[in-house]
């Protein structure tokens, strides 16, 4: 059973942001991005305090621990690409997916909880920068609303590319977390895959690519967390002066 979040201010609505990472064990940058999100959220930063007061973050930082331990690139110990088995995960063959999916469905069915975001963090071997995949909906207004978060992230993170962000319903991706949960959850929930390049990013107007470092990946994670402040319009609640947000393309 999902208990009330102790971090929220009294009487606050339980808005949940659910984040998962490292479902593909070879995609190590996803762990650094996730680490950046976690480190920021538990820090003393004034933005982090406001986020903790208003939102519940549920984070599963490694969905494929056995694959990571074995040094696999894409599969689990039993040879499964876990990101194709969200539709019907087996507690025996895909235990991490089964557990996370049960938790998500429990929260979704709890009338006291609003599951608002699901973000699955990956790394990409051929594209540059950070970017997102989202879902396609028949409802135009819902589709437009889904574009808001990546647009805001693009303003906060100089290495995030909105032009590389795409929305699709590719049949090959039907078993992914983003696609499956996008079809399960209602129209107030947003499901994304956050991708980040294995090797480099290019800034607007620059000719040369900048190699990614562990710190740069973690910075992207911090900027993902900060973007929820903009999305929920909580900026006025932050105490003290803040460093200006870097301008992007």
Short mmCIF file of C-alpha atoms in Angstrom, two decimals:
data_model
loop_
_atom_site.label_atom_id
_atom_site.label_comp_id
_atom_site.label_asym_id
_atom_site.label_seq_id
_atom_site.Cartn_x
_atom_site.Cartn_y
_atom_site.Cartn_z
CA UNK A 1 0.00 0.00 0.00
CA UNK A 2 1.13 3.49 -0.84
CA UNK A 3 1.40 5.67 2.26
CA UNK A 4 1.03 9.42 2.48
CA UNK A 5 4.20 11.31 1.64
CA UNK A 6 5.82 12.75 4.76
CA UNK A 7 7.63 15.50 2.84
CA UNK A 8 4.53 17.36 1.64
CA UNK A 9 3.24 20.42 3.41
CA UNK A 10 0.02 19.63 5.39
CA UNK A 11 -3.07 19.31 3.21
CA UNK A 12 -1.12 19.30 -0.05
CA UNK A 13 -2.46 17.34 -2.97
CA UNK A 14 -0.33 14.26 -3.69
CA UNK A 15 1.10 14.93 -7.13
CA UNK A 16 3.51 12.15 -8.06
CA UNK A 17 6.44 12.27 -10.49
CA UNK A 18 7.65 8.71 -11.16
CA UNK A 19 11.16 8.35 -12.62
CA UNK A 20 12.92 5.16 -13.72
CA UNK A 21 16.39 4.61 -15.21
CA UNK A 22 18.84 1.99 -16.45
CA UNK A 23 16.36 -0.49 -17.88
CA UNK A 24 19.05 -1.06 -20.53
CA UNK A 25 22.18 -1.89 -18.52
CA UNK A 26 24.68 -0.62 -21.09
CA UNK A 27 23.18 2.89 -21.05
CA UNK A 28 25.36 4.17 -18.20
CA UNK A 29 24.69 7.90 -18.82
CA UNK A 30 21.11 7.33 -17.66
CA UNK A 31 22.43 6.55 -14.18
CA UNK A 32 24.38 9.81 -14.03
CA UNK A 33 21.32 11.81 -15.13
CA UNK A 34 19.22 10.04 -12.50
CA UNK A 35 21.92 10.67 -9.89
CA UNK A 36 21.75 14.38 -10.73
CA UNK A 37 17.98 14.38 -10.18
CA UNK A 38 18.27 12.56 -6.83
CA UNK A 39 21.18 14.64 -5.51
CA UNK A 40 19.36 17.85 -6.37
CA UNK A 41 16.04 16.80 -4.83
CA UNK A 42 17.60 15.84 -1.49
CA UNK A 43 19.85 18.92 -1.38
CA UNK A 44 19.44 22.14 0.61
CA UNK A 45 18.86 24.12 -2.59
CA UNK A 46 15.85 26.44 -2.18
CA UNK A 47 14.25 25.08 -5.37
CA UNK A 48 14.62 21.51 -4.07
CA UNK A 49 12.86 22.48 -0.83
CA UNK A 50 9.89 23.93 -2.74
CA UNK A 51 9.69 20.81 -4.93
CA UNK A 52 9.71 18.55 -1.86
CA UNK A 53 6.93 20.62 -0.29
CA UNK A 54 4.66 20.31 -3.32
CA UNK A 55 5.49 17.09 -5.17
CA UNK A 56 6.18 13.43 -4.44
CA UNK A 57 9.08 11.98 -6.40
CA UNK A 58 9.22 8.19 -6.73
CA UNK A 59 12.48 7.05 -8.29
CA UNK A 60 13.61 3.56 -9.33
CA UNK A 61 17.21 4.32 -10.35
CA UNK A 62 18.04 0.87 -11.76
CA UNK A 63 15.40 -1.34 -13.38
CA UNK A 64 17.92 -3.93 -14.58
CA UNK A 65 20.39 -4.55 -11.70
CA UNK A 66 21.29 -8.09 -12.77
CA UNK A 67 22.03 -6.95 -16.32
CA UNK A 68 24.23 -4.14 -14.97
CA UNK A 69 26.05 -6.53 -12.65
CA UNK A 70 26.76 -8.92 -15.51
CA UNK A 71 27.93 -6.14 -17.84
CA UNK A 72 25.17 -6.83 -20.35
CA UNK A 73 24.44 -4.15 -22.92
CA UNK A 74 20.67 -4.49 -23.32
CA UNK A 75 19.28 -7.59 -21.62
CA UNK A 76 18.64 -8.96 -18.15
CA UNK A 77 20.25 -12.07 -16.68
CA UNK A 78 17.63 -14.19 -18.47
CA UNK A 79 18.16 -12.48 -21.83
CA UNK A 80 15.09 -10.25 -21.85
CA UNK A 81 15.01 -6.69 -23.16
CA UNK A 82 12.91 -5.51 -20.21
CA UNK A 83 11.78 -2.41 -22.08
CA UNK A 84 9.63 -4.57 -24.34
CA UNK A 85 7.72 -6.35 -21.56
CA UNK A 86 5.76 -3.64 -19.77
CA UNK A 87 2.43 -4.88 -21.13
CA UNK A 88 2.53 -8.17 -19.20
CA UNK A 89 5.63 -8.48 -17.00
CA UNK A 90 6.15 -11.78 -15.23
CA UNK A 91 7.02 -11.69 -11.50
CA UNK A 92 9.46 -14.51 -12.23
CA UNK A 93 11.07 -13.39 -15.50
CA UNK A 94 10.80 -9.58 -15.19
CA UNK A 95 10.55 -8.97 -11.40
CA UNK A 96 11.65 -5.32 -11.38
CA UNK A 97 9.14 -4.34 -14.05
CA UNK A 98 6.42 -6.34 -12.35
CA UNK A 99 7.03 -4.57 -9.02
CA UNK A 100 7.28 -1.07 -10.47
CA UNK A 101 4.22 -1.56 -12.66
CA UNK A 102 2.18 -2.79 -9.66
CA UNK A 103 3.25 0.27 -7.67
CA UNK A 104 2.32 2.61 -10.53
CA UNK A 105 -1.10 0.97 -10.98
CA UNK A 106 -1.74 1.09 -7.21
CA UNK A 107 -1.00 4.82 -7.22
CA UNK A 108 -3.09 5.38 -10.34
CA UNK A 109 -6.07 3.64 -8.69
CA UNK A 110 -5.70 5.60 -5.44
CA UNK A 111 -8.17 8.53 -5.50
CA UNK A 112 -5.91 10.53 -3.16
CA UNK A 113 -2.98 10.46 -5.58
CA UNK A 114 -2.46 12.20 -8.92
CA UNK A 115 0.19 10.37 -10.92
CA UNK A 116 1.21 13.25 -13.17
CA UNK A 117 4.53 12.29 -14.78
CA UNK A 118 6.36 9.14 -15.76
CA UNK A 119 9.88 9.65 -17.12
CA UNK A 120 12.13 6.74 -18.15
CA UNK A 121 15.79 7.71 -18.59
CA UNK A 122 17.89 6.17 -21.39
CA UNK A 123 21.09 6.90 -23.33
CA UNK A 124 21.36 7.11 -27.11
CA UNK A 125 24.34 5.84 -29.11
CA UNK A 126 23.91 7.85 -32.32
CA UNK A 127 22.07 11.10 -31.50
CA UNK A 128 23.62 14.10 -29.78
CA UNK A 129 22.25 16.18 -26.88
CA UNK A 130 19.43 15.33 -24.53
CA UNK A 131 15.96 14.94 -26.03
CA UNK A 132 12.63 13.24 -25.33
CA UNK A 133 10.20 10.81 -26.88
CA UNK A 134 6.52 11.36 -26.16
CA UNK A 135 3.26 9.77 -27.25
CA UNK A 136 0.80 10.68 -29.99
CA UNK A 137 -2.83 11.32 -29.02
CA UNK A 138 -5.92 11.93 -31.13
CA UNK A 139 -6.90 14.76 -28.77
CA UNK A 140 -5.06 17.80 -30.12
CA UNK A 141 -5.27 19.71 -26.83
CA UNK A 142 -3.73 16.81 -24.92
CA UNK A 143 -0.99 16.53 -27.52
CA UNK A 144 -0.20 20.25 -27.13
CA UNK A 145 -0.09 19.96 -23.34
CA UNK A 146 2.38 17.09 -23.62
CA UNK A 147 4.85 19.38 -25.41
CA UNK A 148 5.00 21.86 -22.50
CA UNK A 149 7.47 20.01 -20.26
CA UNK A 150 10.15 19.38 -22.93
CA UNK A 151 9.84 23.00 -24.10
CA UNK A 152 10.42 24.23 -20.55
CA UNK A 153 13.34 21.81 -20.12
CA UNK A 154 14.87 23.21 -23.30
CA UNK A 155 14.86 26.67 -21.67
CA UNK A 156 16.62 25.35 -18.55
CA UNK A 157 19.16 22.95 -20.06
CA UNK A 158 21.51 24.23 -22.75
CA UNK A 159 22.28 20.66 -23.86
CA UNK A 160 18.62 19.65 -24.28
CA UNK A 161 17.30 19.74 -27.85
CA UNK A 162 13.60 20.29 -28.48
CA UNK A 163 14.17 19.90 -32.21
CA UNK A 164 15.34 16.29 -31.62
CA UNK A 165 12.35 15.60 -29.37
CA UNK A 166 9.70 13.54 -31.14
CA UNK A 167 6.27 12.06 -30.52
CA UNK A 168 5.44 8.66 -31.99
CA UNK A 169 3.49 5.44 -31.76
CA UNK A 170 5.98 3.11 -33.41
CA UNK A 171 4.69 -0.49 -33.08
CA UNK A 172 8.21 -1.69 -32.16
CA UNK A 173 8.06 0.52 -29.03
CA UNK A 174 4.64 -0.73 -27.87
CA UNK A 175 6.15 -2.67 -24.94
CA UNK A 176 8.16 0.27 -23.59
CA UNK A 177 7.31 2.02 -20.33
CA UNK A 178 6.54 5.27 -22.08
CA UNK A 179 4.15 3.72 -24.62
CA UNK A 180 2.44 1.27 -22.28
CA UNK A 181 1.89 3.70 -19.42
CA UNK A 182 0.90 6.42 -21.88
CA UNK A 183 -1.95 4.17 -22.96
CA UNK A 184 -2.87 3.12 -19.41
CA UNK A 185 -2.85 6.43 -17.54
CA UNK A 186 -5.47 9.12 -18.10
CA UNK A 187 -5.11 12.42 -19.93
CA UNK A 188 -3.73 14.28 -16.91
CA UNK A 189 -0.61 12.08 -16.91
CA UNK A 190 2.43 12.62 -19.12
CA UNK A 191 4.81 9.81 -20.07
CA UNK A 192 8.21 10.43 -21.62
CA UNK A 193 11.44 8.70 -22.48
CA UNK A 194 14.35 11.02 -21.69
CA UNK A 195 17.31 10.23 -23.92
CA UNK A 196 20.83 11.61 -23.58
CA UNK A 197 23.73 11.12 -25.97
CA UNK A 198 26.49 8.69 -25.07
CA UNK A 199 29.13 11.07 -26.33
CA UNK A 200 28.43 14.78 -26.85
CA UNK A 201 26.12 17.73 -27.25
CA UNK A 202 26.13 20.72 -29.55
CA UNK A 203 25.02 24.14 -28.39
CA UNK A 204 22.87 26.45 -30.49
CA UNK A 205 25.01 28.36 -32.96
CA UNK A 206 28.17 26.40 -32.11
CA UNK A 207 30.07 24.44 -34.71
CA UNK A 208 31.91 21.99 -32.44
CA UNK A 209 30.37 19.28 -30.28
CA UNK A 210 31.12 19.28 -26.55
CA UNK A 211 31.97 15.87 -25.04
CA UNK A 212 29.68 14.79 -22.22
CA UNK A 213 31.19 14.24 -18.77
CA UNK A 214 29.70 12.63 -15.68
CA UNK A 215 29.15 16.12 -14.27
CA UNK A 216 27.39 17.29 -17.44
CA UNK A 217 25.02 14.31 -17.26
CA UNK A 218 24.28 15.09 -13.61
CA UNK A 219 23.70 18.73 -14.52
CA UNK A 220 21.06 17.63 -17.03
CA UNK A 221 19.43 15.68 -14.19
CA UNK A 222 19.44 18.78 -11.98
CA UNK A 223 17.85 20.77 -14.79
CA UNK A 224 15.13 18.13 -15.25
CA UNK A 225 14.28 18.52 -11.55
CA UNK A 226 14.34 22.34 -11.74
CA UNK A 227 11.93 22.27 -14.68
CA UNK A 228 9.13 21.01 -12.43
CA UNK A 229 9.34 24.37 -10.62
CA UNK A 230 8.48 26.12 -13.90
CA UNK A 231 5.90 23.54 -14.93
CA UNK A 232 3.95 23.89 -11.67
CA UNK A 233 4.55 27.67 -11.50
CA UNK A 234 6.14 27.49 -8.06
CA UNK A 235 8.87 30.08 -8.78
CA UNK A 236 7.36 32.71 -6.47
CA UNK A 237 7.75 30.34 -3.49
CA UNK A 238 11.53 30.07 -3.77
CA UNK A 239 13.36 31.99 -1.05
CA UNK A 240 16.53 33.93 -1.72
CA UNK A 241 18.28 34.97 -4.97
CA UNK A 242 18.84 32.30 -7.59
CA UNK A 243 21.44 32.03 -10.28
CA UNK A 244 20.04 33.05 -13.69
CA UNK A 245 18.94 30.24 -15.96
CA UNK A 246 21.30 29.94 -18.95
CA UNK A 247 19.82 31.15 -22.20
CA UNK A 248 19.36 28.52 -24.92
CA UNK A 249 18.34 28.39 -28.54
#
